[in-house]
GROMACS .gro file of C-alpha atoms in nm:
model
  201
    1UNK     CA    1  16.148  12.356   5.018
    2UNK     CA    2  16.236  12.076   4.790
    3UNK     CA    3  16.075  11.694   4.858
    4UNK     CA    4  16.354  11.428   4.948
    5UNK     CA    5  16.449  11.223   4.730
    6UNK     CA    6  16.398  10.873   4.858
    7UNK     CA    7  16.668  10.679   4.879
    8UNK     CA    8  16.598  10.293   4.734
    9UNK     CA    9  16.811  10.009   4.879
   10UNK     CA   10  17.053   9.898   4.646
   11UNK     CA   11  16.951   9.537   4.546
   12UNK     CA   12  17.199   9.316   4.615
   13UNK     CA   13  17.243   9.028   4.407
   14UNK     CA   14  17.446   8.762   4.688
   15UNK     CA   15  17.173   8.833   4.944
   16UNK     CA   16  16.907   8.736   4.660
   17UNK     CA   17  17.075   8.433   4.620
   18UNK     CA   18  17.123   8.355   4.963
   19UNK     CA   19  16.776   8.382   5.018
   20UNK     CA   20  16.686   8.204   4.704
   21UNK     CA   21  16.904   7.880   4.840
   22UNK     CA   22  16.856   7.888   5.212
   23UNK     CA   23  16.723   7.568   5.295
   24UNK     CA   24  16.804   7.338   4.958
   25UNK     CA   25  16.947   6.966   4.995
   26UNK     CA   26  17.136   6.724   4.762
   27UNK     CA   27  17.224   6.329   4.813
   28UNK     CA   28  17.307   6.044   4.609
   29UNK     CA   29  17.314   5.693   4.694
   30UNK     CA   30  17.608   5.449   4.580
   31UNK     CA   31  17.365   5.169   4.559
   32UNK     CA   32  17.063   5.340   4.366
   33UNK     CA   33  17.113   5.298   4.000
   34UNK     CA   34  16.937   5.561   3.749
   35UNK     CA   35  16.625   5.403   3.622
   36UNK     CA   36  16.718   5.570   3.252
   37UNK     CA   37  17.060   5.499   3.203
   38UNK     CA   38  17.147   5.258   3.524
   39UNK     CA   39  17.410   5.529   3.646
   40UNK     CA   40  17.416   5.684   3.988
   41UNK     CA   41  17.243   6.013   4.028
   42UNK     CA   42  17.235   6.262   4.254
   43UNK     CA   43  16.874   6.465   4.391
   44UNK     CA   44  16.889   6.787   4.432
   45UNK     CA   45  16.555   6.985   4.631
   46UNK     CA   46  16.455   7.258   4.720
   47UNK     CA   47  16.187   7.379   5.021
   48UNK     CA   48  15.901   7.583   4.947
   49UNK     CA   49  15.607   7.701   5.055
   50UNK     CA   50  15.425   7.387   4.880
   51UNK     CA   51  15.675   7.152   5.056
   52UNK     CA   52  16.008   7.030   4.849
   53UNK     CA   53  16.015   7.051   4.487
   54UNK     CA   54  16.284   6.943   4.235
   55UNK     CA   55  16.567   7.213   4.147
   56UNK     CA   56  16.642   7.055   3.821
   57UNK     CA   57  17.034   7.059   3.675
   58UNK     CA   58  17.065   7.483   3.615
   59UNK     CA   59  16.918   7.563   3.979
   60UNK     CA   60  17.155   7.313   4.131
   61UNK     CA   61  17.463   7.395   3.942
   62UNK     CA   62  17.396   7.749   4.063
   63UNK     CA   63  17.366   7.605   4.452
   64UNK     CA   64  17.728   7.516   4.395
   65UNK     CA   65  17.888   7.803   4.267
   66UNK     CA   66  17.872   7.993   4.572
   67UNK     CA   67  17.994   7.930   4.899
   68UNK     CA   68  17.706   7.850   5.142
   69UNK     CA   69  17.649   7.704   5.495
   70UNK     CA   70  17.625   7.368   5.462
   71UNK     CA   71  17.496   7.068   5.707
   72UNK     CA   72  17.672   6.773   5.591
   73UNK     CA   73  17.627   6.339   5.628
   74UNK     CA   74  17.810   6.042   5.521
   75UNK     CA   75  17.589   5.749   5.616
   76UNK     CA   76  17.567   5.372   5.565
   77UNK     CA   77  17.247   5.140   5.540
   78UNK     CA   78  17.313   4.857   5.711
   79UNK     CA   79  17.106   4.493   5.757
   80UNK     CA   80  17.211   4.211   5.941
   81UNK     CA   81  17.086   3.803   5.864
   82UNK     CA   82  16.819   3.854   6.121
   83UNK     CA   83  16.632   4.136   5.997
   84UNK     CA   84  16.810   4.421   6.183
   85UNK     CA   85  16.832   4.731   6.012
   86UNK     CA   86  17.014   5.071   6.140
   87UNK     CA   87  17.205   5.336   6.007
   88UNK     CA   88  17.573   5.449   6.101
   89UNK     CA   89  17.646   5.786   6.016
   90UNK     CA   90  17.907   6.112   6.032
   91UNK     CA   91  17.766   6.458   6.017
   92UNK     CA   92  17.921   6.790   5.984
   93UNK     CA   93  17.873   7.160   5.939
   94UNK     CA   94  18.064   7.404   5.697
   95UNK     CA   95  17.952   7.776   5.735
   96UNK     CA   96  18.021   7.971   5.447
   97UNK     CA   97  18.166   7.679   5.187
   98UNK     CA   98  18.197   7.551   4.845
   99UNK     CA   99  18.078   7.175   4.873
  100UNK     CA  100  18.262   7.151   4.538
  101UNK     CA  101  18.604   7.179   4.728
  102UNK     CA  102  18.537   6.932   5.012
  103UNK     CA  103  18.606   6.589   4.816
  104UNK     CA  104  18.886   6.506   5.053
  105UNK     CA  105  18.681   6.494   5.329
  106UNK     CA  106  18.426   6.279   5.165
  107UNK     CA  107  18.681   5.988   5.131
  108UNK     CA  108  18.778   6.043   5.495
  109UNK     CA  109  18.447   6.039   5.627
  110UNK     CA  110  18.321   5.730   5.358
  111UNK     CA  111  18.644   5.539   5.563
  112UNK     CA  112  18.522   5.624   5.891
  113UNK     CA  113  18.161   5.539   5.887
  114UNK     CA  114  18.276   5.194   5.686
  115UNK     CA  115  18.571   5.166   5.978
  116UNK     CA  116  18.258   5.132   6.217
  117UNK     CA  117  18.085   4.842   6.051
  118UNK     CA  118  18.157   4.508   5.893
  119UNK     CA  119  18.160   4.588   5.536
  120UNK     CA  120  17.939   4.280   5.489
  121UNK     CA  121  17.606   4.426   5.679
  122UNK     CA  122  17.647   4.746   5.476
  123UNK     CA  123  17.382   4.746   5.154
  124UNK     CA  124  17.398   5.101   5.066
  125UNK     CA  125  17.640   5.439   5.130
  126UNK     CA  126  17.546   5.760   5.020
  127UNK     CA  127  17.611   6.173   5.136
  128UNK     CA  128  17.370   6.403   5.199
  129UNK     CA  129  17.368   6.788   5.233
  130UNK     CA  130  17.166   7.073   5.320
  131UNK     CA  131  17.177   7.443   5.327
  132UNK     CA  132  17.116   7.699   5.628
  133UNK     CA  133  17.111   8.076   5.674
  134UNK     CA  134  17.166   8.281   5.910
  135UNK     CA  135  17.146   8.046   6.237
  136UNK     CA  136  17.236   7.661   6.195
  137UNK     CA  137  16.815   7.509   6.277
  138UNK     CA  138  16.784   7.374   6.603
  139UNK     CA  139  16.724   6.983   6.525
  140UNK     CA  140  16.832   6.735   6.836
  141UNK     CA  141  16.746   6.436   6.639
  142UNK     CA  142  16.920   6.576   6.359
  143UNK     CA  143  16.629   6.404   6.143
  144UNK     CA  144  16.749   6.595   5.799
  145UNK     CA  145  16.974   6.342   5.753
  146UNK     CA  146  16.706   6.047   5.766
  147UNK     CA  147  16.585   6.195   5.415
  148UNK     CA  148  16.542   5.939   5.155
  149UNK     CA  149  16.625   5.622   5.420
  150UNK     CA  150  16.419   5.308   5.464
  151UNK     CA  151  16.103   5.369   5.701
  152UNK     CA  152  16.238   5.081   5.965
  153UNK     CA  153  16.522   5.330   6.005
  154UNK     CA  154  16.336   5.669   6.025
  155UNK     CA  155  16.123   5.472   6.255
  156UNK     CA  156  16.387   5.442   6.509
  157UNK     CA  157  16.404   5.842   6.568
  158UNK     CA  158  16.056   5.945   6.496
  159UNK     CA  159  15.656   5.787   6.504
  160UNK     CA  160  15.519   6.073   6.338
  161UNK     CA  161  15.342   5.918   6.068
  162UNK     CA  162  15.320   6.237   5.841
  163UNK     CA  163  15.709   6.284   5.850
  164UNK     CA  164  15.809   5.920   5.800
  165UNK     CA  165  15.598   5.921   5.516
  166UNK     CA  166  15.742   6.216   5.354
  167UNK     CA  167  16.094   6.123   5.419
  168UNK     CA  168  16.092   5.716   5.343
  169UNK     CA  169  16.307   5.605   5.089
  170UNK     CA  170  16.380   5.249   4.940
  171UNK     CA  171  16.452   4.970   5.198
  172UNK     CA  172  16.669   4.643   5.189
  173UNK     CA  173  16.680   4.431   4.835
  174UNK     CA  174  16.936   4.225   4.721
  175UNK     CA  175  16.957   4.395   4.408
  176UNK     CA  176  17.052   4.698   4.589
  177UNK     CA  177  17.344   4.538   4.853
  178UNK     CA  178  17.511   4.341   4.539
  179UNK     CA  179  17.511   4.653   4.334
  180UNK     CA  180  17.660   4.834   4.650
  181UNK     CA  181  17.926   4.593   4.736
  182UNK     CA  182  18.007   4.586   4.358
  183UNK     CA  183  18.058   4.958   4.377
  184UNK     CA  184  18.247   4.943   4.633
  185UNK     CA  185  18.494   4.713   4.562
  186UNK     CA  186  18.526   4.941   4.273
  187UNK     CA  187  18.581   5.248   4.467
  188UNK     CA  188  18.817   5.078   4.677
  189UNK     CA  189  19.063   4.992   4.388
  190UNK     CA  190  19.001   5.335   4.234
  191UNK     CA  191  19.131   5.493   4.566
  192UNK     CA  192  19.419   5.310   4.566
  193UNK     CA  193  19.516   5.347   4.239
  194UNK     CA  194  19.475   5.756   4.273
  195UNK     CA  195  19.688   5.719   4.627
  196UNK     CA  196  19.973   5.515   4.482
  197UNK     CA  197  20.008   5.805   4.192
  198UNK     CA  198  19.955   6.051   4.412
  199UNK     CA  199  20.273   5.882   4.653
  200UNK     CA  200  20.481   5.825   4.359
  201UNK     CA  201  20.493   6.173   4.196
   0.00000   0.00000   0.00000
């Protein structure tokens, strides 16, 4: 009697990468300026055993190419005269999308999380978005999307000292809400240049 031949699972390349970009994040702030260049930039991570390391550009071009379920936030830094600080937000899921196609919905969302606050007491807007597989994490707070905020903020969610150190970000400077409002205004007139062409062809 002939041994059987064992039969090896075929590898399969999607599931590889799937696994490879599970739990991954990007976000950008509008108000952060690129210490190099001055420009806007955007972070992109990824989670390891050794905690959350930088993808670098080829890694995170490849997190885009695919579609992938995403967790994603629009939220706005705001600070009022007396020292108040809190952060408005909008947060969605996409199972199974291309982030690259959803640029729409980042203008919509950018309007409604601006619609709830006087423009004034905002000093910085940014996105963030993270990856899931398989089942969307359990997370009532829904403290991903604290990443990279000012600790007075995480503060208001969390006291565990080892997290809100981790996750902190920049706070308040003035440098940071002129650059924002500068941005923007620009934004603004951008939009409705691209709306009025948009209208008139």
């Amino acid at each position: 009697m002939k041994p059987q031949k064992r039969i090896r699972k075929r590898h399969s390349a999607i599931a590889r990468d799937q696994r490879l970009f599970s739990q991954c994040r990007l976000w950008t702030w509008e108000g952060l300026a690129s210490p190099g260049d001055g420009q806007q930039y955007t972070t992109a991570e990824k989670r390891t055993p050794f905690g959350w390391i930088d993808m670098g550009h080829d890694l995170a071009h490849q997190l885009l190419k695919r579609p992938r379920n995403w967790s994603v936030a629009v939220r706005a830094l705001c600070y009022s005269p007396d020292g108040a600080m809190w952060m408005e937000s909008r947060i969605f899921d996409l199972p199974s999308y291309n982030l690259q196609q959803i640029q729409g919905a980042y203008h919509q969302l950018r309007a409604d999380v601006l619609t709830a606050q006087r423009t004034a007491q905002v000093y910085d807007l940014g996105w963030i978005c993270q990856t899931w597989h398989g089942t969307r994490p359990e997370d009532d707070l829904e403290l991903w999307h604290y990443q990279y905020t000012p600790e007075q903020i995480i503060r208001q969610v969390t006291n565990n000292e080892k997290t809100i150190k981790r996750m902190a970000g920049p706070g308040f400077s003035q440098e940071r809400y002129d650059r924002w409002q500068q941005v923007n205004r620009e934004y603004l007139e951008d939009r409705k240049r691209v709306l009025e062409q948009e209208n008139a062809a």
